[in-house]
mmCIF file of C-alpha atoms in Angstrom:
data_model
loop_
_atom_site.group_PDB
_atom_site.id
_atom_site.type_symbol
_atom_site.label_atom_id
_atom_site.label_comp_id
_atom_site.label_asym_id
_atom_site.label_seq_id
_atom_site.Cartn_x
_atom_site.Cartn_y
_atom_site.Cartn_z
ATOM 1 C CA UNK B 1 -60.392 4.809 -41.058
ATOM 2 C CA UNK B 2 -58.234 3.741 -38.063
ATOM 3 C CA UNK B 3 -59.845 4.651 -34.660
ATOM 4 C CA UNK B 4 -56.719 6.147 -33.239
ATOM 5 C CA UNK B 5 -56.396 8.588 -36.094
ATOM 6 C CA UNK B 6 -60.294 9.182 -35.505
ATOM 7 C CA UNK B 7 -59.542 10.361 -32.106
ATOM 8 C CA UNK B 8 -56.470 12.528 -33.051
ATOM 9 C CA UNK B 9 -58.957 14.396 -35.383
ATOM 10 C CA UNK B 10 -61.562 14.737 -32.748
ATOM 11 C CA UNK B 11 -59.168 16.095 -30.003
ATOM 12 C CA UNK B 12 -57.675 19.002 -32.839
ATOM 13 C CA UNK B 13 -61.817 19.675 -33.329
ATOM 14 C CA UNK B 14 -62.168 20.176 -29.800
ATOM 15 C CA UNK B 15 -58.626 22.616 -29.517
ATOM 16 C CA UNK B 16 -60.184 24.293 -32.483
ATOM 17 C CA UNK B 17 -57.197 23.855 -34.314
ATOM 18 C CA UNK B 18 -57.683 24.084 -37.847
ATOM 19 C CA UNK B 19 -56.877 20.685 -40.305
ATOM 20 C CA UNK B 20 -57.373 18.327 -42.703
ATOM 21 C CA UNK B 21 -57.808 14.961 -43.451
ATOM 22 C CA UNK B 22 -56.769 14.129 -46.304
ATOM 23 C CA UNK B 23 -58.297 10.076 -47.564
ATOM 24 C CA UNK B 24 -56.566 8.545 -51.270
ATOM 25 C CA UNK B 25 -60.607 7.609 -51.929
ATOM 26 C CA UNK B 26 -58.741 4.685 -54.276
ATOM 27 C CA UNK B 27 -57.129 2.656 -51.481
ATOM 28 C CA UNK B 28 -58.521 4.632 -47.835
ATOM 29 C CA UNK B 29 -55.407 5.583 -46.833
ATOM 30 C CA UNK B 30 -54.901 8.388 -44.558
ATOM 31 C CA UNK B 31 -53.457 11.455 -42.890
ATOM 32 C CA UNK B 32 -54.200 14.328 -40.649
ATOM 33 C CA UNK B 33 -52.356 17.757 -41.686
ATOM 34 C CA UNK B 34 -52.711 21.185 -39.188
ATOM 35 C CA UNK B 35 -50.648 22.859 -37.210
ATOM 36 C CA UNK B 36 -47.556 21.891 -38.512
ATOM 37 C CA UNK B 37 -47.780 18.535 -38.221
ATOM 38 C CA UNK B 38 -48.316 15.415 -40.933
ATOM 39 C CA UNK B 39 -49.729 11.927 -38.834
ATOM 40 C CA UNK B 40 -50.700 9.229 -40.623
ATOM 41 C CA UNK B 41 -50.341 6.530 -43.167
ATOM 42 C CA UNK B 42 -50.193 7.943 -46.494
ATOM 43 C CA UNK B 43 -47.818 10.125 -47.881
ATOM 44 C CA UNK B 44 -47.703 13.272 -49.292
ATOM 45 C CA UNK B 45 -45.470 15.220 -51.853
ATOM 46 C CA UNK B 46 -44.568 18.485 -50.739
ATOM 47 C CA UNK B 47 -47.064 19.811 -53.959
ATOM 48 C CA UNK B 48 -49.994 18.111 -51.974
ATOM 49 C CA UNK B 49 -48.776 19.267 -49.088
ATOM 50 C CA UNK B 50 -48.799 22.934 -50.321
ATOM 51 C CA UNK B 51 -52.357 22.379 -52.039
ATOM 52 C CA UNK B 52 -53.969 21.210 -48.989
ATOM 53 C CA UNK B 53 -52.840 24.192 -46.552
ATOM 54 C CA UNK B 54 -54.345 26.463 -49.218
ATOM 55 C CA UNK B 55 -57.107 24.648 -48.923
ATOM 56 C CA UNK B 56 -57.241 24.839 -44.620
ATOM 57 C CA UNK B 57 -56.548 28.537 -45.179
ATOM 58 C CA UNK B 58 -59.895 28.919 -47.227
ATOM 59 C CA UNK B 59 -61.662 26.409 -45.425
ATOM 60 C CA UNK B 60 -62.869 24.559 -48.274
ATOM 61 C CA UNK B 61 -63.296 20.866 -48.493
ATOM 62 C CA UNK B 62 -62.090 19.075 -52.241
ATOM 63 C CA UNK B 63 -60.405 16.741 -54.502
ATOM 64 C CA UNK B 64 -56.695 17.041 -55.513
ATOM 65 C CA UNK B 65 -54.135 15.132 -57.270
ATOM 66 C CA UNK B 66 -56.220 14.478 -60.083
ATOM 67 C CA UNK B 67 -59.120 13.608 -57.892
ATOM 68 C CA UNK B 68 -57.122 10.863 -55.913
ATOM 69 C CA UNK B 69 -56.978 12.580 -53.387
ATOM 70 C CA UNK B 70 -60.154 13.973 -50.865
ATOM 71 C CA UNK B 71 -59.321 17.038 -48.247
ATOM 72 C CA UNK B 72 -61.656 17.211 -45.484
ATOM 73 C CA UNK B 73 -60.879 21.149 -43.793
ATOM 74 C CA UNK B 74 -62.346 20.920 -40.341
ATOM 75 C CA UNK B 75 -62.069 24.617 -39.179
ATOM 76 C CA UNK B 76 -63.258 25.891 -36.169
ATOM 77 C CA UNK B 77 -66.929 27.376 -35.964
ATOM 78 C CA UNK B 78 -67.946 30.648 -36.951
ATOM 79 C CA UNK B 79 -69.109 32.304 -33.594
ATOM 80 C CA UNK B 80 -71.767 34.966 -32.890
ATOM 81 C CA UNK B 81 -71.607 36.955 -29.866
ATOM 82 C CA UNK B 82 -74.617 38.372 -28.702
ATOM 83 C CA UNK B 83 -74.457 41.556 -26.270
ATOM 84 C CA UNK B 84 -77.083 41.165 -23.732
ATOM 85 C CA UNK B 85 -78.444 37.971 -22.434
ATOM 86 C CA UNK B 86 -82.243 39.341 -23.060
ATOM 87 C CA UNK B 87 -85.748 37.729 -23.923
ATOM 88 C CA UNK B 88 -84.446 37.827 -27.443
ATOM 89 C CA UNK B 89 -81.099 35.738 -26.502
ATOM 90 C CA UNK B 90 -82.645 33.122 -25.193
ATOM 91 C CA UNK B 91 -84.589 32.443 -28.573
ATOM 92 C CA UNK B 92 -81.052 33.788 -30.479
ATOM 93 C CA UNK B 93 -78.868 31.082 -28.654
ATOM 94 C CA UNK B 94 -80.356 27.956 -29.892
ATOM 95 C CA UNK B 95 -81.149 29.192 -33.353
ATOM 96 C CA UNK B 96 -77.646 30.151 -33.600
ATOM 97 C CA UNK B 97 -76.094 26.924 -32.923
ATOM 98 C CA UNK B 98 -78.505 25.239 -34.572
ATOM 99 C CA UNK B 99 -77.280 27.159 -37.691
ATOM 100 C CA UNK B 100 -73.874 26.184 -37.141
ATOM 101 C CA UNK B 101 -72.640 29.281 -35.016
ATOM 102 C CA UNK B 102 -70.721 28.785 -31.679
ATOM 103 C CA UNK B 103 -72.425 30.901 -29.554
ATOM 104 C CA UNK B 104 -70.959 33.214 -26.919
ATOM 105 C CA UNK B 105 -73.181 35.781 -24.547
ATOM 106 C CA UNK B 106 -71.815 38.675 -22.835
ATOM 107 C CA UNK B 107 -73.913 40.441 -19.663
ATOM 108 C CA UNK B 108 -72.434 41.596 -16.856
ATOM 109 C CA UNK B 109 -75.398 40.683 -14.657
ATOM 110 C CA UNK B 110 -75.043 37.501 -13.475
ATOM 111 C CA UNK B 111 -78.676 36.672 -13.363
ATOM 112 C CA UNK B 112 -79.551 36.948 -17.040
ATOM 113 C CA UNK B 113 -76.501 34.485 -18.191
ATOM 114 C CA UNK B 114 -78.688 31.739 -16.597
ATOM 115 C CA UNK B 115 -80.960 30.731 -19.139
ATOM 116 C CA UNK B 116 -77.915 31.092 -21.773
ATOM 117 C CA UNK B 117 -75.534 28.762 -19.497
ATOM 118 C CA UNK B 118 -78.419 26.367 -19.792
ATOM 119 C CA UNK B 119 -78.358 26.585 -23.883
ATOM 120 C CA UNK B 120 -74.683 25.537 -23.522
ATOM 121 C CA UNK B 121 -73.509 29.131 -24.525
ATOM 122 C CA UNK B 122 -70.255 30.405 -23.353
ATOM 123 C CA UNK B 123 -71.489 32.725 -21.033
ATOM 124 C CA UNK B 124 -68.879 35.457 -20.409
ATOM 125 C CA UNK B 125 -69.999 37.661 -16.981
ATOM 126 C CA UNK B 126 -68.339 41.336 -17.968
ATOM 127 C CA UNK B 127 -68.807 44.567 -19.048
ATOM 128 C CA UNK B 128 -68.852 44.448 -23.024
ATOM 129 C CA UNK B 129 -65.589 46.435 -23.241
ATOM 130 C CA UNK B 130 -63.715 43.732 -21.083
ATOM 131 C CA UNK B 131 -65.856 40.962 -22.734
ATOM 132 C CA UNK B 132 -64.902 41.728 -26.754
ATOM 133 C CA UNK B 133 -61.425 41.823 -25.104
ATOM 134 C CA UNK B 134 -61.583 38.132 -24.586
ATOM 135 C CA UNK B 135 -63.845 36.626 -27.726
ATOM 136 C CA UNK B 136 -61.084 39.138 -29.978
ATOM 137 C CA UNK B 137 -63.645 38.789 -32.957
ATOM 138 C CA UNK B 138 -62.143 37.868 -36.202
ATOM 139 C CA UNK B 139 -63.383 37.593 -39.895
ATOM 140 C CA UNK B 140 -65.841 34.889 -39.015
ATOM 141 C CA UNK B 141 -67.036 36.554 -35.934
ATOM 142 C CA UNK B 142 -70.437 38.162 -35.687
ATOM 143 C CA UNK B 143 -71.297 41.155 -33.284
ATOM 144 C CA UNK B 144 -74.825 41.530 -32.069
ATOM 145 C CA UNK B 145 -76.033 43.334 -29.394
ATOM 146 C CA UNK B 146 -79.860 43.236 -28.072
ATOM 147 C CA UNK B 147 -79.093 45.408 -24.411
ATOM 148 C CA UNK B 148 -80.654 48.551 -26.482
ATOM 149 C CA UNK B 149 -78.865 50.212 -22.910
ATOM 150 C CA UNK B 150 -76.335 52.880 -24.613
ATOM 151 C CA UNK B 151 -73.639 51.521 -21.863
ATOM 152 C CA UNK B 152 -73.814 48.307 -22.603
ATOM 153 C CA UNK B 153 -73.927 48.496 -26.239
ATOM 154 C CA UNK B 154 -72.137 51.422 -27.627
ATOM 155 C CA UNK B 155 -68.404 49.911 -25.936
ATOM 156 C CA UNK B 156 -69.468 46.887 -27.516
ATOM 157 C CA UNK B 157 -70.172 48.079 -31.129
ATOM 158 C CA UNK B 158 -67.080 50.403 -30.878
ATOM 159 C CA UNK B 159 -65.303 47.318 -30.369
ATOM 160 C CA UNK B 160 -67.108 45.075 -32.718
ATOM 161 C CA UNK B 161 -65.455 48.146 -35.227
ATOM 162 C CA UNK B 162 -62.058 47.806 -34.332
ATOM 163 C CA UNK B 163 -62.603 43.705 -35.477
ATOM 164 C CA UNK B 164 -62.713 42.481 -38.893
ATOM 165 C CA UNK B 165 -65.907 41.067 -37.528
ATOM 166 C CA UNK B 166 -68.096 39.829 -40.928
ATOM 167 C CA UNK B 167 -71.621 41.215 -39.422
ATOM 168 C CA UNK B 168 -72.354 43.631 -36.982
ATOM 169 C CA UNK B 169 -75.927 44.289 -35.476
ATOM 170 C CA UNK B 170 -77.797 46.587 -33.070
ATOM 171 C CA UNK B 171 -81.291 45.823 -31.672
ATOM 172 C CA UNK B 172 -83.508 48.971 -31.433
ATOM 173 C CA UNK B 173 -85.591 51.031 -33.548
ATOM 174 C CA UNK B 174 -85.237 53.518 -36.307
ATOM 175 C CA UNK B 175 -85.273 56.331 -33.989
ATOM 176 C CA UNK B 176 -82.847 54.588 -31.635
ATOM 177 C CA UNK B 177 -80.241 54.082 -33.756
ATOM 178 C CA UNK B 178 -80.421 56.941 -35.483
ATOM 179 C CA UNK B 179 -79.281 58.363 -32.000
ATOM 180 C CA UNK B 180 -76.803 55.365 -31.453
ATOM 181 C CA UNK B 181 -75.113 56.420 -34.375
ATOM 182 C CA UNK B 182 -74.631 59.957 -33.745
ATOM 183 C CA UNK B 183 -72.948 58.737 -30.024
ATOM 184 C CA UNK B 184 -70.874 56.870 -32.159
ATOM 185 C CA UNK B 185 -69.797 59.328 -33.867
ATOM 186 C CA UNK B 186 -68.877 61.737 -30.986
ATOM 187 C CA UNK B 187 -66.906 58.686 -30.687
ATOM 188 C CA UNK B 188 -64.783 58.731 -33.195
ATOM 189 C CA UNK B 189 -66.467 56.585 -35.412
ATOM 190 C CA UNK B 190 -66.376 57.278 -39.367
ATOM 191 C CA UNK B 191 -69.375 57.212 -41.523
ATOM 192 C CA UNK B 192 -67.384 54.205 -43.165
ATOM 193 C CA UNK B 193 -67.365 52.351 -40.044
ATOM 194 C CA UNK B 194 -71.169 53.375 -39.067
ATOM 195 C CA UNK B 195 -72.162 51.637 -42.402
ATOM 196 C CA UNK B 196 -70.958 48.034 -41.001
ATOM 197 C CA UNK B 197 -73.770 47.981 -38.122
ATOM 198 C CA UNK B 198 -76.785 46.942 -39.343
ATOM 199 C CA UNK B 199 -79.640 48.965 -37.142
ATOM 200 C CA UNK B 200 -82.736 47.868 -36.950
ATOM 201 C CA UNK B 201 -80.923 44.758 -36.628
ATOM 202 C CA UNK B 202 -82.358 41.626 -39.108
ATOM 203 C CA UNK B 203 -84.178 41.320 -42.143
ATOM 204 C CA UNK B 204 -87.030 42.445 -42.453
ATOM 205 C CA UNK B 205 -89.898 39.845 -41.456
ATOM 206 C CA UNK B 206 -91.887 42.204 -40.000
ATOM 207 C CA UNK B 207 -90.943 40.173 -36.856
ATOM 208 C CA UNK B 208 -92.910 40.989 -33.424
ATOM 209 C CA UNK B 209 -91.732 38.047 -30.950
ATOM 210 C CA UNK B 210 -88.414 37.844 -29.371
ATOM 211 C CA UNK B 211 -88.272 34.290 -31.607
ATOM 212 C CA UNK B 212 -89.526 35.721 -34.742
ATOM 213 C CA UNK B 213 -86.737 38.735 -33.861
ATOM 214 C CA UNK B 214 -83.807 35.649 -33.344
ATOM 215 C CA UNK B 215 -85.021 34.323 -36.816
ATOM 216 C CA UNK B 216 -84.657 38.024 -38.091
ATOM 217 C CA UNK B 217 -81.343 38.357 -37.176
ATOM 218 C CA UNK B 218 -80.270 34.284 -37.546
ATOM 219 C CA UNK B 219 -81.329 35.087 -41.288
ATOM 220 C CA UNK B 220 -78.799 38.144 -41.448
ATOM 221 C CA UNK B 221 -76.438 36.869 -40.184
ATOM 222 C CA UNK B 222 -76.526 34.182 -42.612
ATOM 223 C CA UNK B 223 -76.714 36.508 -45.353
ATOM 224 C CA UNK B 224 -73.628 38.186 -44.684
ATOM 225 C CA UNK B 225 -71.800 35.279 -43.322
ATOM 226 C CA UNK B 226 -72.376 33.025 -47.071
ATOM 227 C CA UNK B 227 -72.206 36.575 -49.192
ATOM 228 C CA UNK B 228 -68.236 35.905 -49.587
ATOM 229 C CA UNK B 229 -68.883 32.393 -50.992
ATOM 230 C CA UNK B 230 -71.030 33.107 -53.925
ATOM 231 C CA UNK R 1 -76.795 18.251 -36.471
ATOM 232 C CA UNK R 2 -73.163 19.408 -37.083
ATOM 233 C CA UNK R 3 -71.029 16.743 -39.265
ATOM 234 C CA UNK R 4 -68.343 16.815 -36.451
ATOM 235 C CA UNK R 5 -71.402 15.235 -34.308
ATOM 236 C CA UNK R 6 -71.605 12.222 -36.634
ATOM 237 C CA UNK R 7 -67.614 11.625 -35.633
ATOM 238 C CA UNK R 8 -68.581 11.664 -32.600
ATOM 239 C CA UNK R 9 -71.515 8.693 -32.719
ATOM 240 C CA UNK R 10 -68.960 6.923 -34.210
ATOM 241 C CA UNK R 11 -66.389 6.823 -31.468
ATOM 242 C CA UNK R 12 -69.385 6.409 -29.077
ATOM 243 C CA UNK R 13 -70.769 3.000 -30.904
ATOM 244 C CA UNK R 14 -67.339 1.940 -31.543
ATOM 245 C CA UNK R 15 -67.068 2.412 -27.461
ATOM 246 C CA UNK R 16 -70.064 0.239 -27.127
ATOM 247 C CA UNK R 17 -69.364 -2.835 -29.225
ATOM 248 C CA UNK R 18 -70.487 -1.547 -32.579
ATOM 249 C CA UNK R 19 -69.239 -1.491 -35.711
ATOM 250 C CA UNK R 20 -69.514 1.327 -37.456
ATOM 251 C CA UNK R 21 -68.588 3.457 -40.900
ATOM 252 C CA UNK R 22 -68.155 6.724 -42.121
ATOM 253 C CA UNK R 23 -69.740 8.250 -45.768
ATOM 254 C CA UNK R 24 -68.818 10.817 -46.609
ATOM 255 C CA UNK R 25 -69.387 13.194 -49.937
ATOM 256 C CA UNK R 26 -66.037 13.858 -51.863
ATOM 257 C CA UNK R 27 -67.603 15.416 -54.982
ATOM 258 C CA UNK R 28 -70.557 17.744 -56.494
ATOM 259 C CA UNK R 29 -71.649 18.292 -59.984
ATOM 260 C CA UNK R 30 -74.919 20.410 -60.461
ATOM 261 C CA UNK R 31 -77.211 21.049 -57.821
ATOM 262 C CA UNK R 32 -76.497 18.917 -54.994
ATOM 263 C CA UNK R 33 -77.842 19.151 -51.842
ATOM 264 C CA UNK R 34 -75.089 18.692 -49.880
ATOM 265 C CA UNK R 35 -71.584 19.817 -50.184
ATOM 266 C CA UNK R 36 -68.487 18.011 -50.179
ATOM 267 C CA UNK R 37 -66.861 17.598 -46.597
ATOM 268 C CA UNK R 38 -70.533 16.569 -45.584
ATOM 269 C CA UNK R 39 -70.858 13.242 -43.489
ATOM 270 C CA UNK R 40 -73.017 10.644 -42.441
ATOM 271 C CA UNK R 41 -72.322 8.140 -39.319
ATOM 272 C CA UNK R 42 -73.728 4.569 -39.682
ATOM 273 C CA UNK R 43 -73.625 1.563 -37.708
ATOM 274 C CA UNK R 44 -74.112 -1.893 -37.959
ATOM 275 C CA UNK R 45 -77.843 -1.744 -36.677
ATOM 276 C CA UNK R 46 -78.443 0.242 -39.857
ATOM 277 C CA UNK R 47 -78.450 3.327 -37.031
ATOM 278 C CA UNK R 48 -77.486 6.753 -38.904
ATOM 279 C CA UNK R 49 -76.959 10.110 -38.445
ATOM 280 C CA UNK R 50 -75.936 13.608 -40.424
ATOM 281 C CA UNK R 51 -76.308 13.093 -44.479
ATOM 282 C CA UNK R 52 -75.233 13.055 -47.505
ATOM 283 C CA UNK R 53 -77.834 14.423 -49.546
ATOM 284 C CA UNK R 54 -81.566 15.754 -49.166
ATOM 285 C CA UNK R 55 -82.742 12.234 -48.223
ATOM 286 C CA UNK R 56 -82.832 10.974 -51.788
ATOM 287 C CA UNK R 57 -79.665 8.122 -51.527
ATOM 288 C CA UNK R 58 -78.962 7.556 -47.640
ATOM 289 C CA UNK R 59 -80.715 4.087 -48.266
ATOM 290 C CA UNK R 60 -78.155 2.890 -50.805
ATOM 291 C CA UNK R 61 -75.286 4.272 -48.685
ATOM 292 C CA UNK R 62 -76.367 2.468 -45.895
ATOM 293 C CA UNK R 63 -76.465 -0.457 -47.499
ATOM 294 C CA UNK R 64 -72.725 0.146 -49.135
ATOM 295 C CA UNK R 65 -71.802 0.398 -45.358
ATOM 296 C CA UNK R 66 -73.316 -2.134 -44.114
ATOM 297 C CA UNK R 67 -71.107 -4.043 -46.493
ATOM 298 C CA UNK R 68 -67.907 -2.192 -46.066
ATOM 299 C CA UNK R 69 -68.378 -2.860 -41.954
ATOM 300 C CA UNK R 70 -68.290 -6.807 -42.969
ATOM 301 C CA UNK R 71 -65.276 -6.372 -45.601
ATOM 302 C CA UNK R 72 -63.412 -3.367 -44.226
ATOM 303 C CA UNK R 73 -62.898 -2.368 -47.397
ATOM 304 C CA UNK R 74 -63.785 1.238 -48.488
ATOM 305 C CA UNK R 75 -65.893 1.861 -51.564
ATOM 306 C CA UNK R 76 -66.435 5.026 -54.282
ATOM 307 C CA UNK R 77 -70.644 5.350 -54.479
ATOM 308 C CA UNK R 78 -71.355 7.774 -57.608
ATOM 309 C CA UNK R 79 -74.937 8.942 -57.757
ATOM 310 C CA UNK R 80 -76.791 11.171 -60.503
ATOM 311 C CA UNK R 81 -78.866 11.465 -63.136
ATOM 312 C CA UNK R 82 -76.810 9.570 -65.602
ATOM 313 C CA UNK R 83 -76.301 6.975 -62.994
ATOM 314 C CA UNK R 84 -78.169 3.418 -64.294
ATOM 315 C CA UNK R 85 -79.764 3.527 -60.593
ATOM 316 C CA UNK R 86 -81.501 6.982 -61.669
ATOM 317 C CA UNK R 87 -84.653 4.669 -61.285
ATOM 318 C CA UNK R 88 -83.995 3.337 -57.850
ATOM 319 C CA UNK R 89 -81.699 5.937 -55.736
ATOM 320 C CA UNK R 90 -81.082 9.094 -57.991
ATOM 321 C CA UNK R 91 -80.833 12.849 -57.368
ATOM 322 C CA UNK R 92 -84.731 14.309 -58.149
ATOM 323 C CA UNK R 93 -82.376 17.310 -58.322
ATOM 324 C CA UNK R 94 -80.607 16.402 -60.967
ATOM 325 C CA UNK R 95 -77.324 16.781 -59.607
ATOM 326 C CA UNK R 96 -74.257 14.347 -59.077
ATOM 327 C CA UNK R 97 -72.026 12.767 -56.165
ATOM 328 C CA UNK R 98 -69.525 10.882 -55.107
ATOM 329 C CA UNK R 99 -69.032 9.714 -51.924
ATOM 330 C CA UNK R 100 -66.599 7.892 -49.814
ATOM 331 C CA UNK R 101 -67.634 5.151 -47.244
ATOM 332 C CA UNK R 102 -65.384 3.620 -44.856
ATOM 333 C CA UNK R 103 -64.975 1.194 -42.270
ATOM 334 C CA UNK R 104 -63.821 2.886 -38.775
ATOM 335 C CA UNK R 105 -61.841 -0.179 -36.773
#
């Protein structure tokens, strides 16, 4: 691999642009496709071509052209946004990334972003309603909020069901979001909609710390994230 | 550790005098650990990082690098069950895969 093409694939990793790389595995030539654009060495019929932006669209990595060919799909991560930079964040955040999420923290008090600054999460300082307006979650987006304060979370989950967002939790007990709900349904919300929030958020570990809580919902998450793949 | 992080060591050793190479798994058959897409940095101290399988064949793809880094020629590795290594470097899992280890210069 030439270094130069290297960095032209790190710096579309770091715009979070989705692409390949596609390698002939017979004689290591190679060339970046995303966005549009073809760079690099080895050509590519317009079949391949077509092939291997099916193949960013699904995010899935594979041989083509008779296995001559390898596509590497470098998509961007799938992100979790947590609602409420809590005790239970701060255990959340790590796991997450280490699981392969992006994380991103909303709070609009200043203090409590601290700790999730420090865990290198995007730490976005406004009220949940103004917050989801920014991250815009998408299919690979998960929603989970941990504030168990009915202003801080309910804006949040309304918005998390206006997304496509693949997993939606709340933190709080039985009895809590049994009342959650019904607020959500003076809402507006559907019994459809109320379906997507999982409440008490996690599996079921019979989890008591805020870590064993983080590997509740990290687990979850999981779950619903690789469902679509089997 | 995220496979994009093993691109990374790379441009950092190549930034620091070293040679380095990139392995990466192309195919699967059966139950292999890890899925194609999946990569492993290694440089020319025999330094490596992110993998290409549960643990079971990083040795033999380390030394396929370390030999690509002095040719700078890429190389197919194919490991299984069927594979006449089975005995040395095989899959306990009984899978199969290919993988794809280059020279970065």
């Amino acid at each position: 691999m030439k270094l130069g093409l290297l960095s032209q694939l790190q710096s579309r990793i770091a715009a979070k642009a989705p692409c390949a790389l596609v390698t002939d595995t017979t004689t290591g030539a190679q060339t970046i496709v995303g966005g549009g654009e073809v760079v690099g060495e080895l050509s590519l019929s317009a079949d391949a071509l077509a092939e291997i932006n099916r193949l960013i669209s699904a995010n899935q990595s594979n041989m083509i052209d008779a296995s001559t060919l390898f596509v590497r799909v470098y998509s961007p991560l799938p992100r979790m946004v947590i609602v409420g930079a809590v005790h239970i964040a701060q255990s959340l955040v790590p796991m997450a990334q280490l699981a392969g999420f992006e994380a991103i923290v909303i709070d609009p008090r200043s203090a409590f972003l601290t700790a999730s600054k420090l865990a290198g999460a995007t730490a976005i300082e406004e009220w949940p309603d103004d917050g989801m307006k920014k991250v815009q979650p998408d299919s690979r987006t998960a929603v989970v909020t941990l504030t168990h304060d009915p202003k801080l979370d309910d804006p949040a989950l309304l918005a998390a069901l206006r997304s496509p967002a693949f997993y939606i939790g709340a933190l709080g007990s039985r009895k809590t979001h049994e009342k959650r709900l019904q607020r959500l349904r003076d809402e507006g919300s559907t019994d459809a909609d109320l379906t997507r929030i999982r409440g008490p958020v996690g599996l079921n570990i019979n989890a008591i710390s805020p870590a064993e809580i983080a590997v509740s919902i990290v687990a979850q998450v999981i779950e619903a994230l690789r469902a679509g793949a089997k | 550790m995220s496979d994009t992080q093993a691109l990374d060591h790379i441009t950092a050793w190549r930034a620091s005098g070293h040679k380095a190479a990139l392995a990466t798994v192309v195919q699967t058959w059966g139950s292999s650990p890890r899925p194609a897409g999946s990569h492993m940095a290694i440089n020319d101290t025999g330094e490596f990082i992110g993998s290409v399988s549960g643990g079971c064949i990083e040795g033999a793809v380390i030394n396929a690098a370390r030999e690509v880094m002095a040719s700078g020629k890429s190389q197919i590795l194919e490991f299984g069950v069927t594979n006449e290594m089975a005995w040395d470097v095989g899959l306990a899992c009984g899978g199969k895969v290919r993988v794809f280890v280059d020279a970065v210069e």
